[in-house]
CSV table of C-alpha atoms in Angstrom, one decimal:
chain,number,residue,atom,x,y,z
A,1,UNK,CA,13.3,28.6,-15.5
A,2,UNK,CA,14.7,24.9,-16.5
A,3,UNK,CA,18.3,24.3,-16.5
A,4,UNK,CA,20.0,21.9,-19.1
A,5,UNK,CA,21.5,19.6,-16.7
A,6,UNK,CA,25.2,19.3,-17.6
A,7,UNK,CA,25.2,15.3,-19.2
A,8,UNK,CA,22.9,17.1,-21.8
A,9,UNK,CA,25.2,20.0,-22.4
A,10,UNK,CA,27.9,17.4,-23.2
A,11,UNK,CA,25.7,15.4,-25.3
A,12,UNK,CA,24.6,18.8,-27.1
A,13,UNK,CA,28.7,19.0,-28.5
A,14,UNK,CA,28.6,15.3,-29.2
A,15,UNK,CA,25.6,15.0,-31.3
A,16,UNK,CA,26.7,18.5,-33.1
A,17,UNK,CA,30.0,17.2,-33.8
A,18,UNK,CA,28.1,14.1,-35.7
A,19,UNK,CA,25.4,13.4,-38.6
A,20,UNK,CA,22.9,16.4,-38.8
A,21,UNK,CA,20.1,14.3,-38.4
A,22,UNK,CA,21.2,13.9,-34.5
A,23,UNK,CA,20.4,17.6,-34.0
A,24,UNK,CA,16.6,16.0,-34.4
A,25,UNK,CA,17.4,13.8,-31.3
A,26,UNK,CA,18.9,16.1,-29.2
A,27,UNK,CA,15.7,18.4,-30.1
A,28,UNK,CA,13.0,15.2,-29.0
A,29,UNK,CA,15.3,14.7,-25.9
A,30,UNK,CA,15.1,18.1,-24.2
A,31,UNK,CA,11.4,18.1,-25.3
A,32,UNK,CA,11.0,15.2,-23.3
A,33,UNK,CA,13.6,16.3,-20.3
A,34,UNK,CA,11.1,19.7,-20.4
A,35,UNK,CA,7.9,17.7,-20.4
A,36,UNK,CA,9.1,15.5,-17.5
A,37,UNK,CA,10.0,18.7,-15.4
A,38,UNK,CA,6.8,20.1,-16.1
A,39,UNK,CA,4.7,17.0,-15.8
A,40,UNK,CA,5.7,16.2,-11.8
A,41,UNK,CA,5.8,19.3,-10.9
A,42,UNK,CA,1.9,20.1,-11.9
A,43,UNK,CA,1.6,16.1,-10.5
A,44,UNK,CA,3.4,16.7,-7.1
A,45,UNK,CA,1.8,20.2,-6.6
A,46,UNK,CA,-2.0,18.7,-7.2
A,47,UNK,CA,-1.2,16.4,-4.8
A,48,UNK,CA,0.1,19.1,-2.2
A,49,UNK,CA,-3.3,21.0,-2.9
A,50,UNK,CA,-5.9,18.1,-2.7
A,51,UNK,CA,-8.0,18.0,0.2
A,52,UNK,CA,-7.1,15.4,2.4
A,53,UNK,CA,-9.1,13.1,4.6
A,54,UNK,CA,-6.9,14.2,7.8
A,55,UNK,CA,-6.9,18.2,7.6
A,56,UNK,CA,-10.7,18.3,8.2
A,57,UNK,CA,-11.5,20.5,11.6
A,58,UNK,CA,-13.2,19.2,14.9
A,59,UNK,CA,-16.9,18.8,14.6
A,60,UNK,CA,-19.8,19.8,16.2
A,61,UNK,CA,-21.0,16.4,18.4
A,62,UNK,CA,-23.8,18.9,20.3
A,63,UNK,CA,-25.0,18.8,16.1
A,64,UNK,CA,-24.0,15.2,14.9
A,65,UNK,CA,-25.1,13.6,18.3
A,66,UNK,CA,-27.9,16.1,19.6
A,67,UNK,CA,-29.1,12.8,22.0
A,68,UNK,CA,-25.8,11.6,24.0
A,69,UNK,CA,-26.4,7.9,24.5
A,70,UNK,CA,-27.5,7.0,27.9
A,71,UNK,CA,-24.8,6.6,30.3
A,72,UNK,CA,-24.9,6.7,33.8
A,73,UNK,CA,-21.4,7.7,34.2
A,74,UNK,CA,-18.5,5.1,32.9
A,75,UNK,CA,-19.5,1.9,30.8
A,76,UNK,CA,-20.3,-0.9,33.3
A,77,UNK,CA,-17.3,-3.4,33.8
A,78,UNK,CA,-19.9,-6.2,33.9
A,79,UNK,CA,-20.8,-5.7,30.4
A,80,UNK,CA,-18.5,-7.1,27.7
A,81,UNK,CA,-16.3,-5.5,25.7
A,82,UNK,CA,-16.9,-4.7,22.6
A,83,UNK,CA,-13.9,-5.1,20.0
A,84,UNK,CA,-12.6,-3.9,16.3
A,85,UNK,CA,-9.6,-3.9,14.8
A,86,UNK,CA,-8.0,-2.3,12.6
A,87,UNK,CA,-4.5,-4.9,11.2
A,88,UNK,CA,-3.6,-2.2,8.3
A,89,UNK,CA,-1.4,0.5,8.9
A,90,UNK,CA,-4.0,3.4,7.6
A,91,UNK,CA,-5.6,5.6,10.3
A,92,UNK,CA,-8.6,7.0,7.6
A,93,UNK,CA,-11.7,5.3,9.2
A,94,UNK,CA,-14.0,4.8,6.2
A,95,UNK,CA,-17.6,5.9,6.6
A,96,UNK,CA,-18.4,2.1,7.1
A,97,UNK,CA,-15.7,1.6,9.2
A,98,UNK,CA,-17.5,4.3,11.4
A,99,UNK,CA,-21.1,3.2,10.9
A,100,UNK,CA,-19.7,0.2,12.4
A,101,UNK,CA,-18.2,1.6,15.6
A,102,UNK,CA,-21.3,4.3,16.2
A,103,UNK,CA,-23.9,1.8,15.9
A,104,UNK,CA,-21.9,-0.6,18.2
A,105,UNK,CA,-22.0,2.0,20.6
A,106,UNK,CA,-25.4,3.3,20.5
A,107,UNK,CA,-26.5,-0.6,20.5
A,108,UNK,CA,-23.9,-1.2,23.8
A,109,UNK,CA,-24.3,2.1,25.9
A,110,UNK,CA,-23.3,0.2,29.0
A,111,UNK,CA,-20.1,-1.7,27.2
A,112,UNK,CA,-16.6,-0.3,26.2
A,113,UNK,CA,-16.3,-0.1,22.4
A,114,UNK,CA,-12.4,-0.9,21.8
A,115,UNK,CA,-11.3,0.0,18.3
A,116,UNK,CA,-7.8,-1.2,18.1
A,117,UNK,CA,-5.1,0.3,15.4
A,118,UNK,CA,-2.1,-1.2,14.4
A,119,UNK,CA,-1.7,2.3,12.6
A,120,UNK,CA,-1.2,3.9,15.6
A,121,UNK,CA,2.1,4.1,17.5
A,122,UNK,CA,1.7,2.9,20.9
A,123,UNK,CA,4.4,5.7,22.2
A,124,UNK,CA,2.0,8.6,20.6
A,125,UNK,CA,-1.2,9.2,22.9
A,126,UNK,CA,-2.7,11.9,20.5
A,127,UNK,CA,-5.0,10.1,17.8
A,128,UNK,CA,-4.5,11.6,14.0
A,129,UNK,CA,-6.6,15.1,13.7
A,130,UNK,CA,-9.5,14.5,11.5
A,131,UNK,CA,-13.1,14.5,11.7
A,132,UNK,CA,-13.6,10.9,11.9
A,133,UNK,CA,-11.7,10.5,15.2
A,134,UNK,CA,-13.3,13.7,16.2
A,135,UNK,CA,-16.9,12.5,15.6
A,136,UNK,CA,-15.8,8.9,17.3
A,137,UNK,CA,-14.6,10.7,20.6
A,138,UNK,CA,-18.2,12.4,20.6
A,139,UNK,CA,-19.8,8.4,22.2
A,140,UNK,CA,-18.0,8.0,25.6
A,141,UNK,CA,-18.0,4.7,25.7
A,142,UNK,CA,-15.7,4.4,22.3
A,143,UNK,CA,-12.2,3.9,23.0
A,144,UNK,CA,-9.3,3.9,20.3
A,145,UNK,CA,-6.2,2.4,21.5
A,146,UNK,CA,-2.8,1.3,19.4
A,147,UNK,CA,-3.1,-2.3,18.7
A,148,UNK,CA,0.4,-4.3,19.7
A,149,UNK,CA,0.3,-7.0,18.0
A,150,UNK,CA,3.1,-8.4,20.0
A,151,UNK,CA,1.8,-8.1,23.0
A,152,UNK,CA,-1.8,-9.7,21.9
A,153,UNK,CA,0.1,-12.9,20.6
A,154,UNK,CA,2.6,-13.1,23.7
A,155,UNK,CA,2.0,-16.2,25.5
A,156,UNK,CA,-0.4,-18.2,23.7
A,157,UNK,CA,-0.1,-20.9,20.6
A,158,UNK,CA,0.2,-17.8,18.1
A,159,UNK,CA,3.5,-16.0,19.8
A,160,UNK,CA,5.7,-17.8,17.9
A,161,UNK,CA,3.6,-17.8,14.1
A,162,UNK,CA,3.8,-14.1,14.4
A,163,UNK,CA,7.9,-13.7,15.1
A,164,UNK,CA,8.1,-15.6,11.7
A,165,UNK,CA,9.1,-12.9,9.0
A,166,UNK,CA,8.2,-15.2,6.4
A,167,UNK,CA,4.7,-15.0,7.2
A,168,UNK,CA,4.4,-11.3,6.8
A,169,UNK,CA,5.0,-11.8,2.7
A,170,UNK,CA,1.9,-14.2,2.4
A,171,UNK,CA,-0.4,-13.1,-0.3
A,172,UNK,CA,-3.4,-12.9,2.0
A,173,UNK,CA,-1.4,-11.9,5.6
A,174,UNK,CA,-3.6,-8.8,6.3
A,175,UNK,CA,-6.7,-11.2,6.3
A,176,UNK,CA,-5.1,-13.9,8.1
A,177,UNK,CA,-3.6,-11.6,10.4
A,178,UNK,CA,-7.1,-10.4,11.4
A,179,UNK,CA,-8.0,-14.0,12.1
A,180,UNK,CA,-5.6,-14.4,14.5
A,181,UNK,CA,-6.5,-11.0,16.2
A,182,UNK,CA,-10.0,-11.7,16.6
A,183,UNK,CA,-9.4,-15.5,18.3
A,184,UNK,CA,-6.9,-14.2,20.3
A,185,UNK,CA,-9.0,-11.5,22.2
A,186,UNK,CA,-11.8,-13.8,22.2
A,187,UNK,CA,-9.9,-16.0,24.5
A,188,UNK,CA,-7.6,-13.3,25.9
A,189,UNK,CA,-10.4,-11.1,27.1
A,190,UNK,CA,-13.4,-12.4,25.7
A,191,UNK,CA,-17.0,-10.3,24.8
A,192,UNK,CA,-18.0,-9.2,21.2
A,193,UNK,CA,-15.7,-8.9,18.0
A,194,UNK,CA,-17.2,-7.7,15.2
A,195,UNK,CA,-15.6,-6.7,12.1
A,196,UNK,CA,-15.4,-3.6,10.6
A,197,UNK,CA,-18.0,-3.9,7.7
A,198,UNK,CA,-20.8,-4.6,10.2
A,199,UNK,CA,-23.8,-2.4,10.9
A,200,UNK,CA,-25.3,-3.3,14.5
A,201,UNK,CA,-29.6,-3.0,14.8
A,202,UNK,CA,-29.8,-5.0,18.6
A,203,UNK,CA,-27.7,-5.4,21.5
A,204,UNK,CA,-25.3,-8.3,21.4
A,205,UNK,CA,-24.7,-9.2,24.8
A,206,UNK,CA,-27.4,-12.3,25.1
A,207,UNK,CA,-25.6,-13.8,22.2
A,208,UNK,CA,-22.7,-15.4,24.3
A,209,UNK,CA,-20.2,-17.7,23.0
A,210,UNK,CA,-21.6,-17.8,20.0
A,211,UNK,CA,-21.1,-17.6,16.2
A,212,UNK,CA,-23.2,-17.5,13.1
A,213,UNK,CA,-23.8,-19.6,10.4
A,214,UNK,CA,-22.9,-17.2,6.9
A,215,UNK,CA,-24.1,-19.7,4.5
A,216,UNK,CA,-24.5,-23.8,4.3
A,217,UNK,CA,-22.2,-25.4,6.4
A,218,UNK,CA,-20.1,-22.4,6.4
A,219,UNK,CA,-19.5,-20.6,9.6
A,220,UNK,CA,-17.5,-16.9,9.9
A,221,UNK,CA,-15.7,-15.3,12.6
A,222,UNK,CA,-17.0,-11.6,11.2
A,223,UNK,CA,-19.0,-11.8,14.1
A,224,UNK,CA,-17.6,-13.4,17.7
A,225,UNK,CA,-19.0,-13.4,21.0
A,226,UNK,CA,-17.3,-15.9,23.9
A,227,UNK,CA,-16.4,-15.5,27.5
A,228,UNK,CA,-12.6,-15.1,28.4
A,229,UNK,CA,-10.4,-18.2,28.3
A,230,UNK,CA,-13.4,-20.4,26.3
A,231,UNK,CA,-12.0,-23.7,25.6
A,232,UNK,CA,-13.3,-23.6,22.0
A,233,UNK,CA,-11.4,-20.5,21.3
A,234,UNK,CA,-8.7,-22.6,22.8
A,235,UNK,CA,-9.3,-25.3,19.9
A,236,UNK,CA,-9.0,-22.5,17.3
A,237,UNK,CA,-5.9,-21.1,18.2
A,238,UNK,CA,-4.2,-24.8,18.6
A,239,UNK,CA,-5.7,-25.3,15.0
A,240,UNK,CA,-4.7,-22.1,13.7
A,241,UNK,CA,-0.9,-23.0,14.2
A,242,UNK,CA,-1.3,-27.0,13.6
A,243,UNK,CA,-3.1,-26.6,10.7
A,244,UNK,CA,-1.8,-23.7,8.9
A,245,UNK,CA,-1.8,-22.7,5.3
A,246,UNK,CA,-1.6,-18.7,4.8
A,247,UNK,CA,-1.6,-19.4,0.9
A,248,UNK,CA,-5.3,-20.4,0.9
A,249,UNK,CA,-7.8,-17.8,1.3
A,250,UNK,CA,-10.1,-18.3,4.5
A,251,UNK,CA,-8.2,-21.4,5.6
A,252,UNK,CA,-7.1,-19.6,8.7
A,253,UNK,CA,-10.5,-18.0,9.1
A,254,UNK,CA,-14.3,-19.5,8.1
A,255,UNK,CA,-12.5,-22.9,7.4
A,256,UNK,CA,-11.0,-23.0,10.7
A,257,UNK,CA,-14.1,-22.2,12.7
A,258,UNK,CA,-15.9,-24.8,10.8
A,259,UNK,CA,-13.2,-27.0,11.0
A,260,UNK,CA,-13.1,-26.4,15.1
A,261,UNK,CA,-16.9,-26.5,15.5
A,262,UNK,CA,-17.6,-30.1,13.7
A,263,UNK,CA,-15.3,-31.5,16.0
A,264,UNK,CA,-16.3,-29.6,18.8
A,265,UNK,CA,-20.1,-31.1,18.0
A,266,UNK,CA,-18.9,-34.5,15.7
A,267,UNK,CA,-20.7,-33.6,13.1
A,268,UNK,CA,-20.4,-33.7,9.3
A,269,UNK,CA,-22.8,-30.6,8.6
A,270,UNK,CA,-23.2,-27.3,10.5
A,271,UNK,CA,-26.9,-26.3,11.3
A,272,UNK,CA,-28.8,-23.8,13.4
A,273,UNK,CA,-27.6,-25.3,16.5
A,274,UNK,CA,-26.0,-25.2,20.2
A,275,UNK,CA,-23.8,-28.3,21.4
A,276,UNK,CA,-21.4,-28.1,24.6
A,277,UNK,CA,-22.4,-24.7,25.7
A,278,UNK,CA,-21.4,-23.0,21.9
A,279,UNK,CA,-24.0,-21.8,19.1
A,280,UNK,CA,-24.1,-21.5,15.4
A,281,UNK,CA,-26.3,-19.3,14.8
A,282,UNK,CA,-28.9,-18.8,12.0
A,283,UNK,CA,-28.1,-16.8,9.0
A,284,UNK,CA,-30.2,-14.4,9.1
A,285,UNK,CA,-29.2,-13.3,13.0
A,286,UNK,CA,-25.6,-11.5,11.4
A,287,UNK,CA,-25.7,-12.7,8.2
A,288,UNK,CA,-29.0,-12.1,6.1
A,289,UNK,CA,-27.7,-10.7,3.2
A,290,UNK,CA,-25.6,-13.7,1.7
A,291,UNK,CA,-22.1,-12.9,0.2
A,292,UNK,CA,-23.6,-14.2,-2.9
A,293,UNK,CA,-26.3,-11.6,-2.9
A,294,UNK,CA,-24.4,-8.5,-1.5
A,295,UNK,CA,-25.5,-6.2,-4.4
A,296,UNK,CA,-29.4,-6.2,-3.1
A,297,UNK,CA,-27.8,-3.9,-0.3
A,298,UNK,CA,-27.5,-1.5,-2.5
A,299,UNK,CA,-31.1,-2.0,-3.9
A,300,UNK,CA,-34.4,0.2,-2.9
A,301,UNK,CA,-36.4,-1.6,-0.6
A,302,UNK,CA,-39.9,-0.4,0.9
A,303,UNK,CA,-40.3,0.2,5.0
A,304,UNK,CA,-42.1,-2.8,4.9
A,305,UNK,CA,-39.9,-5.1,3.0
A,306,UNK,CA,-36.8,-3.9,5.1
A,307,UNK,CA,-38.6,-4.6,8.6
A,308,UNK,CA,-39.6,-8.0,7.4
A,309,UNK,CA,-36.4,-8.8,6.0
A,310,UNK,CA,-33.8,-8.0,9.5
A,311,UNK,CA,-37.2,-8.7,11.7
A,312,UNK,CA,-34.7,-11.6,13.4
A,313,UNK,CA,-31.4,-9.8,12.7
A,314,UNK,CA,-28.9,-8.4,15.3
A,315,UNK,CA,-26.3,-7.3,12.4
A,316,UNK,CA,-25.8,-6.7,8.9
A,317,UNK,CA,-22.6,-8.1,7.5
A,318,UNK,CA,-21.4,-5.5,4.6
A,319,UNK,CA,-19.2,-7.5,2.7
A,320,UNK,CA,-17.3,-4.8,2.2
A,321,UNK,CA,-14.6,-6.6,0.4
A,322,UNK,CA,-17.3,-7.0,-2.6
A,323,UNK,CA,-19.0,-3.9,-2.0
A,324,UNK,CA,-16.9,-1.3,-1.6
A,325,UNK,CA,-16.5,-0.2,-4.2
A,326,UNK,CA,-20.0,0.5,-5.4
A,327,UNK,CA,-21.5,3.1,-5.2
A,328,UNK,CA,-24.3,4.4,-2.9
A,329,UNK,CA,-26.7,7.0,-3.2
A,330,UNK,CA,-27.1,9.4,-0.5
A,331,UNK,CA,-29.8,9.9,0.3
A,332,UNK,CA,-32.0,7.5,-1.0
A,333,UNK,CA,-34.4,4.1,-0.2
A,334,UNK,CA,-31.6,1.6,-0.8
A,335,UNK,CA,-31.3,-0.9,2.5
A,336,UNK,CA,-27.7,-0.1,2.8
A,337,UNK,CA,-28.5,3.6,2.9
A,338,UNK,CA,-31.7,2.9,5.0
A,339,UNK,CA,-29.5,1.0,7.5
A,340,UNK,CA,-26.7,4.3,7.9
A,341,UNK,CA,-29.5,6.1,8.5
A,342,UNK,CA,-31.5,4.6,10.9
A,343,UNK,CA,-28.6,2.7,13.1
A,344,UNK,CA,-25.3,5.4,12.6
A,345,UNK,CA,-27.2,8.7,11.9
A,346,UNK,CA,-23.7,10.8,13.0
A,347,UNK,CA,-21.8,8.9,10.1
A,348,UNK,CA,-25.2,9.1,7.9
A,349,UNK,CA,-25.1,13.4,8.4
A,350,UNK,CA,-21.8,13.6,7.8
A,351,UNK,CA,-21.9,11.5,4.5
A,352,UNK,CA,-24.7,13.6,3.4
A,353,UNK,CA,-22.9,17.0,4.1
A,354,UNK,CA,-20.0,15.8,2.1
């Protein structure tokens, strides 16, 4: 039952000691204390009941991955790594997000698949309990690990942007954030980044210090793949500090590698093309749906058109920061549904179920 909190008992003898027409006040203001009461409480108790993404139990991987991929006991250390991260603090993979990772490592059966979380405290060694960290532990080779962020930047050009607090109000810090992750493992440890809206058809591993080409004359770092120390990854983290603006979107990111590469080549305009050992590579290799044009992932293609249009493709770039909120049919002949199908068919069974 409510209680009349005690200012509204005293204001109860003050109004009735006044005007009559206060009595209609004092009636609208415990209507209202009553409604608010009652309001939060339905409000906070829907929210206690609403299935959440973390309480789902362990799955099945002998029935989401009936083929375990083919391992002949650890991933190689010859291969490259494999990395994603994750700069946000949330620990819900989304179904892309995990597309991502289980094509990756059904692509790579011979490479470590790091997914790194900045979510994840680094003194806790148990992941979150859900189903999509259950279904990731089901491919071997995937490993989820905290990511430190001061420990990545510690001793190289970046070490010093990070320990700024003012950086960390920038509009657009996430995004750069993730900029500086990616060039810093590149040269750090070098192998394959690959962000987390990207759907992998082929093996990357003959694609070596190399990036691609995501529209004309614009290159993007969605998708990086450069042996340890490179001295172009080198470039970029020099320019990332010496040429920084945080309050322009993709200054720290495409801009930069573009930036980087024409000098790197002297050139004016970025091409299909290889110069000093590093490759910018054609559209269509990780980028053959243009950001312009993201909503024909979500059209019906035939089996035809869709071989013919990734015949020279390696990835698919999502642009999930268009996309994501559109939505998908399931099942059904668009190319985006096609691709969950045919390259991340754990992810793919599990969106269906649900």
């Amino acid at each position: 039952m409510l209680r009349m909190p005690s200012c509204l008992l005293k204001l109860t003898k003050v109004v009735l000691s006044h005007k009559p027409w206060a009595l209609f006040f004092l009636i609208f203001v415990f209507i209202s204390f009553a409604y608010h009461k009652l309001y939060w409480g339905i409000w906070e108790d829907s929210e206690n009941r609403l299935p959440t993404y973390g309480l789902s139990a362990e799955i099945s991987c002998a029935h989401y991955v009936p083929s375990p991929l083919n391992i002949a006991g650890e991933p190689s250390p010859s291969a490259e790594n494999v990395f994603f991260v994750e700069t946000s603090e949330q620990t819900t993979p989304s179904y892309l997000f995990l597309c991502s990772v289980e094509s990756a490592a059904r692509t790579h059966p011979a490479s470590r698949v790091v997914v790194l979380m900045r979510g994840l405290a680094k003194e806790n060694a148990s992941l979150p309990k859900n189903w999509a960290f259950s279904l990731l532990r089901c491919f071997p080779n995937v490993e989820i690990q905290p990511l430190d962020l001061t420990e990545l930047f510690s001793g190289t050009p970046l070490e010093k942007w990070y320990l700024q607090p003012q950086r960390h109000q920038e509009p657009h810090f996430l995004a750069v954030l993730s900029d500086a992750c990616r060039i810093v493992l590149m040269w750090k440890f070098g192998g394959i980044y690959l962000d987390t809206d990207f759907i992998v058809l082929k093996n990357l591993q003959n694609l070596t210090n190399a990036l691609g080409i995501q529209d004309h004359d614009v290159l993007n770092g969605a998708f990086l793949s450069f042996k340890p120390k490179h001295k172009f990854m080198e470039l970029c983290m020099q320019g990332f500090v010496e040429d920084y603006n945080g309050w322009v979107w993709g200054h720290q990111g495409p801009e930069l590698l573009t930036r980087v590469f024409k000098k790197w080549c002297s050139i004016q305009t970025i091409e299909s093309m290889s110069c000093q050992g590093v490759s910018a590579l054609a559209p269509e290799v990780v980028y053959p749906i243009p950001w312009q044009e993201w909503k024909k992932l979500f059209e019906a293609v035939s089996a035809s058109e869709f071989h013919k249009l990734l015949k020279n493709t390696y990835a698919v770039h999502i642009w999930n920061k268009l996309s994501h909120g559109t939505k998908l049919e399931i099942p059904s002949q668009a190319l985006l549904a096609q691709l969950y199908s045919q390259f991340c068919p754990a992810t793919y069974a599990k969106m269906k179920q649900d």
